[in-house]
CSV table of C-alpha atoms and ligand atoms in Angstrom, one decimal:
chain,number,residue,atom,x,y,z
A,1,MET,CA,0.0,0.0,0.0
A,2,ASN,CA,1.3,3.5,-0.8
A,3,PHE,CA,0.3,7.1,0.0
A,4,GLU,CA,-1.9,7.4,-3.1
A,5,THR,CA,-4.6,5.3,-1.2
A,6,PHE,CA,-5.3,8.3,1.1
A,7,ASN,CA,-6.3,10.6,-1.7
A,8,PHE,CA,-4.3,13.5,-0.3
A,9,HIS,CA,-4.3,16.7,-2.3
A,10,PRO,CA,-1.4,17.0,-4.8
A,11,SER,CA,0.2,19.8,-2.8
A,12,ILE,CA,0.4,17.5,0.2
A,13,MET,CA,1.7,14.6,-1.9
A,14,ALA,CA,4.5,16.9,-3.0
A,15,GLY,CA,5.5,17.2,0.7
A,16,VAL,CA,5.3,13.5,1.2
A,17,ARG,CA,7.6,13.0,-1.8
A,18,ALA,CA,10.0,15.8,-0.7
A,19,LEU,CA,10.5,13.9,2.6
A,20,GLY,CA,11.1,10.7,0.7
A,21,TYR,CA,8.2,8.7,2.2
A,22,THR,CA,7.0,6.1,-0.2
A,23,ILE,CA,5.2,3.5,2.0
A,24,PRO,CA,3.1,4.5,4.9
A,25,THR,CA,4.2,3.1,8.3
A,26,PRO,CA,1.7,0.9,10.2
A,27,ILE,CA,0.6,3.8,12.5
A,28,GLN,CA,0.0,6.0,9.4
A,29,LEU,CA,-2.0,3.2,7.7
A,30,GLN,CA,-4.2,2.8,10.8
A,31,ALA,CA,-4.6,6.3,12.0
A,32,ILE,CA,-4.9,8.4,8.8
A,33,PRO,CA,-8.3,7.0,7.6
A,34,PRO,CA,-10.2,7.6,10.9
A,35,ILE,CA,-8.6,11.0,11.5
A,36,THR,CA,-9.6,12.0,8.0
A,37,GLN,CA,-13.2,10.9,8.8
A,38,GLY,CA,-13.2,13.2,11.8
A,39,ARG,CA,-13.0,10.5,14.5
A,40,ASP,CA,-11.4,11.1,17.9
A,41,ILE,CA,-8.2,9.0,18.2
A,42,ILE,CA,-6.0,7.3,20.8
A,43,GLY,CA,-2.8,6.5,19.0
A,44,LEU,CA,-0.7,4.1,21.0
A,45,ALA,CA,2.6,4.2,19.3
A,46,GLN,CA,6.1,4.6,20.5
A,47,THR,CA,8.3,7.3,19.1
A,48,GLY,CA,10.1,6.5,15.8
A,49,THR,CA,7.0,4.9,14.3
A,50,GLY,CA,6.1,7.8,12.0
A,51,LYS,CA,3.3,9.1,14.3
A,52,THR,CA,4.0,12.8,13.5
A,53,ALA,CA,3.1,12.4,9.8
A,54,ALA,CA,0.1,10.2,11.0
A,55,PHE,CA,-1.6,13.2,12.4
A,56,ALA,CA,0.2,16.0,10.4
A,57,LEU,CA,-1.0,14.7,7.0
A,58,PRO,CA,-4.8,14.6,7.8
A,59,ILE,CA,-4.5,18.0,9.5
A,60,LEU,CA,-3.0,19.5,6.4
A,61,GLN,CA,-5.6,17.9,4.2
A,62,HIS,CA,-8.4,19.2,6.4
A,63,LEU,CA,-7.1,22.8,6.8
A,64,ARG,CA,-6.1,23.3,3.1
A,65,GLN,CA,-9.7,22.9,2.0
A,66,ASN,CA,-10.8,26.2,3.6
A,67,PRO,CA,-7.9,28.4,4.8
A,68,ARG,CA,-9.0,31.1,7.3
A,69,GLY,CA,-5.8,32.7,8.7
A,70,CYS,CA,-6.6,31.9,12.3
A,71,ILE,CA,-5.4,29.0,14.6
A,72,ARG,CA,-7.3,25.9,13.7
A,73,ALA,CA,-5.0,23.1,14.7
A,74,LEU,CA,-3.0,22.8,18.0
A,75,ILE,CA,-0.4,20.2,18.8
A,76,ILE,CA,0.7,20.1,22.4
A,77,SER,CA,4.2,18.8,22.9
A,78,PRO,CA,6.2,18.0,26.1
A,79,THR,CA,9.5,19.7,25.1
A,80,ARG,CA,10.7,22.5,22.9
A,81,GLU,CA,12.8,20.1,20.9
A,82,LEU,CA,9.8,18.0,20.0
A,83,ALA,CA,7.8,21.1,19.3
A,84,GLU,CA,10.5,22.4,16.9
A,85,GLN,CA,10.8,19.1,15.2
A,86,THR,CA,7.1,18.5,14.8
A,87,CYS,CA,6.8,22.1,13.4
A,88,GLU,CA,9.6,21.3,11.0
A,89,VAL,CA,7.9,18.1,9.7
A,90,ILE,CA,4.6,20.0,9.3
A,91,SER,CA,6.4,22.8,7.4
A,92,LYS,CA,8.1,20.3,5.1
A,93,LEU,CA,5.0,18.2,4.5
A,94,GLY,CA,2.9,21.3,4.0
A,95,SER,CA,5.4,23.4,2.1
A,96,LYS,CA,3.3,23.5,-1.1
A,97,THR,CA,-0.1,24.0,0.7
A,98,GLY,CA,0.4,27.6,1.8
A,99,LEU,CA,-0.4,26.7,5.4
A,100,GLN,CA,1.9,28.0,8.0
A,101,SER,CA,2.9,26.6,11.4
A,102,VAL,CA,4.6,28.1,14.4
A,103,ALA,CA,6.3,26.5,17.4
A,104,ILE,CA,5.5,28.1,20.8
A,105,TYR,CA,7.8,27.3,23.8
A,106,GLY,CA,9.4,29.1,26.7
A,107,GLY,CA,13.0,30.3,26.9
A,108,VAL,CA,12.7,32.6,23.9
A,109,SER,CA,11.0,36.0,23.5
A,110,MET,CA,7.2,36.1,23.3
A,111,GLU,CA,7.4,39.0,20.9
A,112,GLN,CA,9.2,36.9,18.3
A,113,GLN,CA,6.4,34.3,18.6
A,114,ASN,CA,3.8,37.0,18.4
A,115,ARG,CA,5.2,38.0,15.0
A,116,GLY,CA,4.9,34.4,13.8
A,117,LEU,CA,1.3,34.2,15.1
A,118,ARG,CA,0.3,37.5,13.4
A,119,SER,CA,1.5,36.1,10.1
A,120,GLY,CA,-1.6,34.0,9.8
A,121,ALA,CA,-0.4,30.6,11.0
A,122,GLU,CA,-3.2,28.1,11.2
A,123,ILE,CA,-1.2,25.4,13.0
A,124,ILE,CA,0.7,25.9,16.3
A,125,VAL,CA,2.9,23.3,18.0
A,126,ALA,CA,3.2,24.4,21.6
A,127,CYS,CA,4.6,23.4,25.0
A,128,PRO,CA,2.0,23.8,27.7
A,129,GLY,CA,3.5,26.5,29.9
A,130,ARG,CA,4.2,29.0,27.2
A,131,LEU,CA,0.9,28.3,25.5
A,132,LEU,CA,-0.9,29.2,28.7
A,133,ASP,CA,1.1,32.5,29.0
A,134,HIS,CA,-0.1,33.4,25.5
A,135,LEU,CA,-3.7,32.3,26.2
A,136,TRP,CA,-3.7,34.5,29.4
A,137,LYS,CA,-2.2,37.4,27.6
A,138,GLY,CA,-4.7,37.1,24.8
A,139,THR,CA,-2.0,36.7,22.1
A,140,ILE,CA,-3.4,33.3,21.2
A,141,SER,CA,-7.0,32.4,20.9
A,142,LEU,CA,-8.3,28.9,20.5
A,143,SER,CA,-11.9,30.0,19.7
A,144,GLU,CA,-11.6,28.7,16.1
A,145,LEU,CA,-9.8,25.5,17.0
A,146,GLU,CA,-10.8,22.5,14.9
A,147,ILE,CA,-8.2,19.8,15.7
A,148,LEU,CA,-6.3,19.2,18.9
A,149,VAL,CA,-3.4,16.8,19.2
A,150,ILE,CA,-2.0,15.9,22.6
A,151,ASP,CA,1.3,14.3,21.7
A,152,GLU,CA,3.5,12.1,23.9
A,153,ALA,CA,0.7,12.3,26.6
A,154,ASP,CA,2.4,9.9,29.0
A,155,ARG,CA,5.6,11.9,28.9
A,156,MET,CA,3.7,15.1,29.7
A,157,PHE,CA,2.0,13.3,32.5
A,158,ASP,CA,5.4,12.2,33.9
A,159,MET,CA,6.7,15.8,33.6
A,160,GLY,CA,3.7,17.1,35.7
A,161,PHE,CA,2.0,18.9,32.8
A,162,LEU,CA,-1.5,17.4,33.3
A,163,PRO,CA,-2.9,20.4,35.3
A,164,ASP,CA,-1.6,22.7,32.4
A,165,ILE,CA,-3.3,20.5,29.9
A,166,ARG,CA,-6.5,20.7,31.8
A,167,ASN,CA,-6.2,24.5,31.9
A,168,ILE,CA,-5.7,24.6,28.1
A,169,MET,CA,-8.7,22.3,27.6
A,170,GLY,CA,-10.7,24.8,29.7
A,171,CYS,CA,-10.0,27.4,27.0
A,172,ILE,CA,-11.5,25.2,24.2
A,173,LEU,CA,-15.2,25.4,24.9
A,174,HIS,CA,-16.6,24.4,21.5
A,175,LYS,CA,-16.6,21.1,19.6
A,176,HIS,CA,-13.3,20.0,18.1
A,177,GLN,CA,-11.6,16.8,17.1
A,178,PRO,CA,-9.1,15.6,19.8
A,179,LEU,CA,-6.3,13.2,19.0
A,180,LEU,CA,-4.1,11.7,21.7
A,181,PHE,CA,-0.8,10.0,21.1
A,182,SER,CA,1.0,8.1,23.8
A,183,ALA,CA,3.5,5.3,24.0
A,184,THR,CA,1.8,4.0,27.2
A,185,LEU,CA,-1.5,4.5,28.8
A,186,PRO,CA,-1.0,5.1,32.6
A,187,ALA,CA,-4.1,5.7,34.8
A,188,GLY,CA,-3.7,9.5,34.7
A,189,ILE,CA,-3.9,9.5,30.9
A,190,ARG,CA,-6.8,7.0,30.9
A,191,ARG,CA,-8.7,9.6,33.0
A,192,LEU,CA,-7.8,12.4,30.6
A,193,VAL,CA,-9.0,10.2,27.7
A,194,ARG,CA,-12.3,9.7,29.4
A,195,GLU,CA,-12.7,13.4,30.0
A,196,THR,CA,-11.6,14.6,26.6
A,197,LEU,CA,-12.3,12.1,23.9
A,198,HIS,CA,-15.7,11.0,22.6
A,199,ASP,CA,-16.1,7.5,21.4
A,200,PRO,CA,-12.5,7.3,20.3
A,201,VAL,CA,-10.9,4.9,17.8
A,202,THR,CA,-7.8,3.2,19.3
A,203,VAL,CA,-5.0,2.5,17.0
A,204,GLN,CA,-2.2,0.6,18.5
A,205,ILE,CA,1.1,-0.4,17.0
A,206,GLY,CA,2.0,-3.7,18.7
A,207,ARG,CA,2.3,-3.6,22.5
A,208,THR,CA,4.5,-0.8,23.8
A,209,LEU,CA,7.5,-2.8,22.8
A,210,PRO,CA,10.8,-1.6,21.4
A,211,ALA,CA,11.0,-1.6,17.6
A,212,LYS,CA,12.1,-5.0,16.2
A,213,THR,CA,14.9,-3.3,14.3
A,214,VAL,CA,16.8,-2.7,17.6
A,215,SER,CA,19.0,-5.4,19.2
A,216,HIS,CA,19.6,-5.3,22.9
A,217,ALA,CA,22.5,-6.2,25.1
A,218,LEU,CA,23.5,-5.7,28.7
A,219,TYR,CA,27.1,-5.0,29.9
A,220,PRO,CA,27.5,-5.9,33.6
A,221,VAL,CA,30.1,-3.6,35.0
A,222,GLN,CA,31.0,-1.9,38.2
A,223,GLN,CA,30.0,1.8,38.5
A,224,HIS,CA,33.6,3.1,38.6
A,225,LEU,CA,34.5,1.3,35.3
A,226,LYS,CA,31.6,2.6,33.2
A,227,THR,CA,33.5,5.5,31.5
A,228,THR,CA,36.5,3.3,30.7
A,229,LEU,CA,34.2,0.7,29.3
A,230,LEU,CA,32.3,3.3,27.3
A,231,LYS,CA,35.5,4.6,25.7
A,232,GLU,CA,36.7,1.1,24.8
A,233,ILE,CA,33.3,0.1,23.3
A,234,LEU,CA,33.4,3.3,21.2
A,235,ASN,CA,37.0,2.6,20.2
A,236,GLY,CA,36.2,-0.9,19.0
A,237,THR,CA,32.7,-0.5,17.4
A,238,LYS,CA,31.7,0.8,14.0
A,239,THR,CA,29.1,3.4,14.9
A,240,ASP,CA,27.3,6.2,13.2
A,241,SER,CA,25.7,8.8,15.6
A,242,VAL,CA,25.7,7.6,19.2
A,243,LEU,CA,23.3,8.7,22.0
A,244,VAL,CA,24.5,8.1,25.5
A,245,PHE,CA,22.0,8.3,28.4
A,246,THR,CA,22.9,9.1,32.0
A,247,ARG,CA,20.7,9.4,35.0
A,248,THR,CA,21.7,12.9,36.1
A,249,LYS,CA,22.6,16.1,34.2
A,250,HIS,CA,25.9,16.4,36.2
A,251,ARG,CA,26.9,12.9,35.1
A,252,ALA,CA,25.9,13.8,31.5
A,253,GLU,CA,28.2,16.8,31.6
A,254,ARG,CA,31.1,14.8,33.3
A,255,VAL,CA,30.9,11.9,30.8
A,256,ALA,CA,30.9,14.3,27.9
A,257,GLN,CA,33.9,16.1,29.3
A,258,GLN,CA,35.8,12.8,29.7
A,259,LEU,CA,35.0,11.8,26.1
A,260,VAL,CA,36.1,15.2,24.8
A,261,ARG,CA,39.4,14.7,26.6
A,262,ALA,CA,39.6,11.2,24.9
A,263,GLY,CA,39.4,13.0,21.5
A,264,TYR,CA,35.7,12.3,20.6
A,265,ARG,CA,33.4,14.9,18.9
A,266,VAL,CA,30.9,15.0,21.6
A,267,THR,CA,28.5,17.3,23.5
A,268,SER,CA,26.1,17.0,26.3
A,269,LEU,CA,22.4,18.0,26.4
A,270,GLN,CA,21.2,18.7,29.8
A,271,GLY,CA,18.9,21.1,31.6
A,272,ASN,CA,21.7,23.6,32.4
A,273,LEU,CA,22.1,24.8,28.8
A,274,SER,CA,20.6,28.0,27.4
A,275,GLN,CA,18.1,27.6,24.5
A,276,ASN,CA,20.9,28.7,22.0
A,277,GLN,CA,23.3,26.1,23.4
A,278,ARG,CA,20.7,23.4,23.2
A,279,GLN,CA,19.9,24.3,19.7
A,280,ALA,CA,23.6,24.4,18.7
A,281,ALA,CA,24.2,20.9,20.3
A,282,LEU,CA,21.2,19.4,18.5
A,283,THR,CA,22.0,21.0,15.2
A,284,GLY,CA,25.6,19.7,15.4
A,285,PHE,CA,24.4,16.2,16.3
A,286,ARG,CA,21.7,16.2,13.5
A,287,LYS,CA,24.2,17.4,10.9
A,288,GLY,CA,26.9,14.9,12.0
A,289,SER,CA,29.6,17.4,13.1
A,290,ILE,CA,29.0,16.0,16.6
A,291,LYS,CA,29.0,12.2,16.6
A,292,ILE,CA,28.2,11.5,20.3
A,293,LEU,CA,25.5,13.2,22.4
A,294,VAL,CA,25.3,12.6,26.1
A,295,ALA,CA,21.9,13.4,27.5
A,296,THR,CA,19.4,12.8,30.3
A,297,ASP,CA,15.9,11.4,29.6
A,298,ILE,CA,14.2,14.8,29.8
A,299,ALA,CA,16.7,16.6,27.7
A,300,ALA,CA,16.6,13.9,25.0
A,301,ARG,CA,12.9,14.1,24.4
A,302,GLY,CA,12.1,14.6,20.8
A,303,ILE,CA,15.5,14.0,19.4
A,304,ASP,CA,14.9,12.7,15.9
A,305,VAL,CA,18.2,11.9,14.2
A,306,LEU,CA,17.8,9.1,11.7
A,307,SER,CA,21.5,8.2,11.7
A,308,ILE,CA,21.6,7.1,15.4
A,309,SER,CA,23.1,3.7,15.2
A,310,HIS,CA,23.7,3.1,19.0
A,311,VAL,CA,21.9,4.1,22.1
A,312,ILE,CA,24.1,3.4,25.1
A,313,ASN,CA,22.5,3.5,28.5
A,314,TYR,CA,25.4,4.6,30.7
A,315,ASP,CA,22.9,4.3,33.5
A,316,MET,CA,20.0,1.8,33.5
A,317,PRO,CA,16.8,3.8,33.0
A,318,GLU,CA,14.4,4.1,35.9
A,319,SER,CA,11.5,2.3,34.3
A,320,THR,CA,10.7,0.1,31.3
A,321,ASP,CA,8.8,3.0,29.8
A,322,ASP,CA,12.0,5.1,29.9
A,323,TYR,CA,13.9,2.2,28.3
A,324,ILE,CA,11.5,2.2,25.4
A,325,HIS,CA,11.6,5.9,25.0
A,326,ARG,CA,15.4,6.0,25.0
A,327,ILE,CA,15.9,3.2,22.6
A,328,GLY,CA,13.1,4.6,20.3
A,329,ARG,CA,15.9,7.0,19.2
A,330,THR,CA,17.6,4.2,17.2
A,331,GLY,CA,16.3,1.6,14.8
A,332,ARG,CA,13.9,4.3,13.4
A,333,VAL,CA,11.5,3.2,10.7
A,334,ASP,CA,13.5,0.7,8.7
A,335,LYS,CA,17.0,1.3,10.0
A,336,ASN,CA,18.8,-1.1,12.4
A,337,GLY,CA,20.0,0.0,15.8
A,338,GLU,CA,21.7,-1.3,18.8
A,339,ALA,CA,20.9,-0.6,22.4
A,340,LEU,CA,23.7,-1.3,24.9
A,341,THR,CA,23.0,-1.0,28.6
A,342,PHE,CA,25.6,-0.8,31.4
A,343,VAL,CA,24.2,-2.6,34.5
A,344,THR,CA,25.5,-2.9,38.0
A,345,ASN,CA,24.4,-5.3,40.8
A,346,ALA,CA,21.9,-2.7,42.0
A,347,ASP,CA,20.0,-2.9,38.7
A,348,ALA,CA,18.8,-6.6,39.1
A,349,GLY,CA,15.2,-5.7,39.7
A,350,LYS,CA,15.0,-3.3,36.7
A,351,ILE,CA,16.6,-5.9,34.5
A,352,ARG,CA,13.9,-8.5,35.5
A,353,ALA,CA,11.2,-6.0,34.7
A,354,LEU,CA,12.7,-5.3,31.3
A,355,GLU,CA,13.1,-9.0,30.5
A,356,GLN,CA,9.5,-9.6,31.4
A,357,LEU,CA,8.4,-6.8,29.1
A,358,LEU,CA,10.5,-8.1,26.2
A,359,ASP,CA,9.4,-11.6,27.1
A,360,ALA,CA,13.0,-12.9,26.6
A,361,PRO,CA,16.3,-13.0,28.5
A,362,LEU,CA,18.6,-10.2,27.5
A,363,GLU,CA,22.1,-11.1,26.3
A,364,ARG,CA,24.9,-10.3,28.8
A,365,LEU,CA,28.1,-9.3,27.0
A,366,THR,CA,31.6,-8.8,28.2
A,367,LEU,CA,34.2,-6.9,26.3
A,368,GLN,CA,37.2,-9.0,25.4
A,369,GLY,CA,40.4,-7.9,27.1
A,370,PHE,CA,38.7,-5.4,29.4
A,371,ASP,CA,39.9,-5.5,33.0
A,372,TYR,CA,36.6,-5.8,34.9
A,373,ASN,CA,38.4,-6.3,38.2
A,374,ARG,CA,40.3,-3.0,38.2
A,375,PRO,CA,39.8,-1.6,41.7
A,376,ALA,CA,38.1,1.7,42.3
A,377,PRO,CA,40.6,4.5,42.9
A,378,ASP,CA,41.0,4.4,46.7
A,379,LYS,CA,40.1,7.9,47.8
A,380,GLU,CA,41.6,7.3,51.3
A,381,LEU,CA,44.9,6.2,49.9
A,382,ARG,CA,45.1,9.1,47.4
A,383,PHE,CA,44.4,11.5,50.2
A,384,SER,CA,47.1,10.0,52.5
A,385,GLN,CA,49.6,10.2,49.7
A,386,ARG,CA,49.1,13.9,49.1
A,387,PRO,CA,51.7,16.2,50.7
A,388,ARG,CA,50.1,17.4,53.9
A,389,ARG,CA,49.5,21.1,54.2
A,390,ARG,CA,50.4,22.4,57.6
A,391,VAL,CA,47.4,23.9,59.3
A,392,VAL,CA,48.3,27.4,60.5
A,393,ARG,CA,46.3,28.5,63.4
A,394,ARG,CA,45.3,32.1,63.8
A,395,GLN,CA,47.5,32.6,66.8
A,396,GLU,CA,50.5,31.3,64.8
A,397,ILE,CA,49.8,33.7,62.0
A,398,GLY,CA,50.0,36.5,64.6
A,399,LYS,CA,53.3,34.9,65.9
A,400,GLN,CA,54.8,34.6,62.4
A,401,THR,CA,54.0,38.2,61.5
A,402,ALA,CA,55.4,39.3,64.8
A,403,MET,CA,58.6,37.4,64.2
A,404,LYS,CA,59.2,38.9,60.8
B,501,AMP,P1,8.2,10.0,14.2
B,501,AMP,O1,7.8,8.7,14.9
B,501,AMP,O2,7.1,10.8,13.7
B,501,AMP,O3,9.2,10.7,15.1
B,501,AMP,O4,9.0,9.5,12.9
B,501,AMP,C1,10.2,8.9,13.0
B,501,AMP,C2,11.0,9.0,11.7
B,501,AMP,O5,10.4,8.3,10.6
B,501,AMP,C3,11.2,10.5,11.2
B,501,AMP,O6,12.5,10.7,10.8
B,501,AMP,C4,10.3,10.5,10.0
B,501,AMP,O7,10.7,11.5,9.0
B,501,AMP,C5,10.4,9.1,9.4
B,501,AMP,N1,9.1,8.7,8.7
B,501,AMP,C6,7.9,8.9,9.0
B,501,AMP,N2,7.0,8.3,8.2
B,501,AMP,C7,7.8,7.7,7.2
B,501,AMP,C8,7.5,6.9,6.1
B,501,AMP,N3,6.3,6.7,5.7
B,501,AMP,N4,8.6,6.4,5.4
B,501,AMP,C9,9.8,6.7,5.8
B,501,AMP,N5,10.1,7.4,6.9
B,501,AMP,C10,9.1,7.9,7.6
């Protein structure tokens, strides 16, 4: 089956071709027809399945029939990176339709966004906080909204955005078509679905399992040897772009610094960066001038780089959902990817949960020639070997000055 089956307008098909899509992905096949018919949708699809085009194409098809120069479609995104990326996909798919889209997120001037809004954009892709700022200031009105997409709903729930989403929903008082996309369906999201969607069609791409194009392996290792192991794996493996995940932003920064010192083209993406620094890091990674990106879960939301060949979990993710999200960055659509996870003894419970989800034991690998028994640097010893500084007491300082 190809894209001709959907009967999209030639201006939209031009965008599909420009992006090189020839065969619809399963979520596109399942979701596009009911969305086009105006049905409410729950799309259960993990990232990397082509879900953006699954909602973007019917939105473009619907809006182009009757352009009006006001906001008619809203996509709510958890992060600015995902908002930017979704907006970019919509702009490319819709480049010949004359429809415009604007990304709305915090950390940049509102005035700049106001200019974009005044230019007659009919589609906005927005993060919840900044969207509410605009709604309260009256610079955005949703009174003409026709289609609402809540994207990566489970992630927004994890990030504590549910009250904001409810406030946004409170600003849309008339009938519209809601579409909700989520990799998983936790209780909080099921409640939101009941409150917001009417007789929805559920489209589900498998269970929330990692894509089949990704192979998984565990590397048992002691905590203090992780960076050395990482460097040796990078040295001995043929990789394209590599995404390394750490549990904390400090660790992301430290690991990136250690890799820079080892001569790799690497950067870190963590919450401490300004918007410009984040953008520069992402652009470098996307264009391939930076080969390794070290990131935390939150910072990596929405990274869409087709050439990611390896996801390396420097730290085991907190939950199986996080694991799926992380490795959803590789093996995208029909490319192969590898997910390597460093595990310590403390991760036994999380490994069991992951193996249950995958319904198979995970392969444990050891790197040949790697010294797994190297002891941790002994802080006590290093301290005792340092030349001791004599502690000079206040009275002595007085004495020494007096003696001079
Ligand atoms: P998404 O899940 O929307 O983040 O999409 C993942 C990746 O798949 C993006 O790089 C898309 O450009 C790409 N993609 C989406 N649909 C198709 C398609 N039908 N054929 C090939 N690539 C696609």
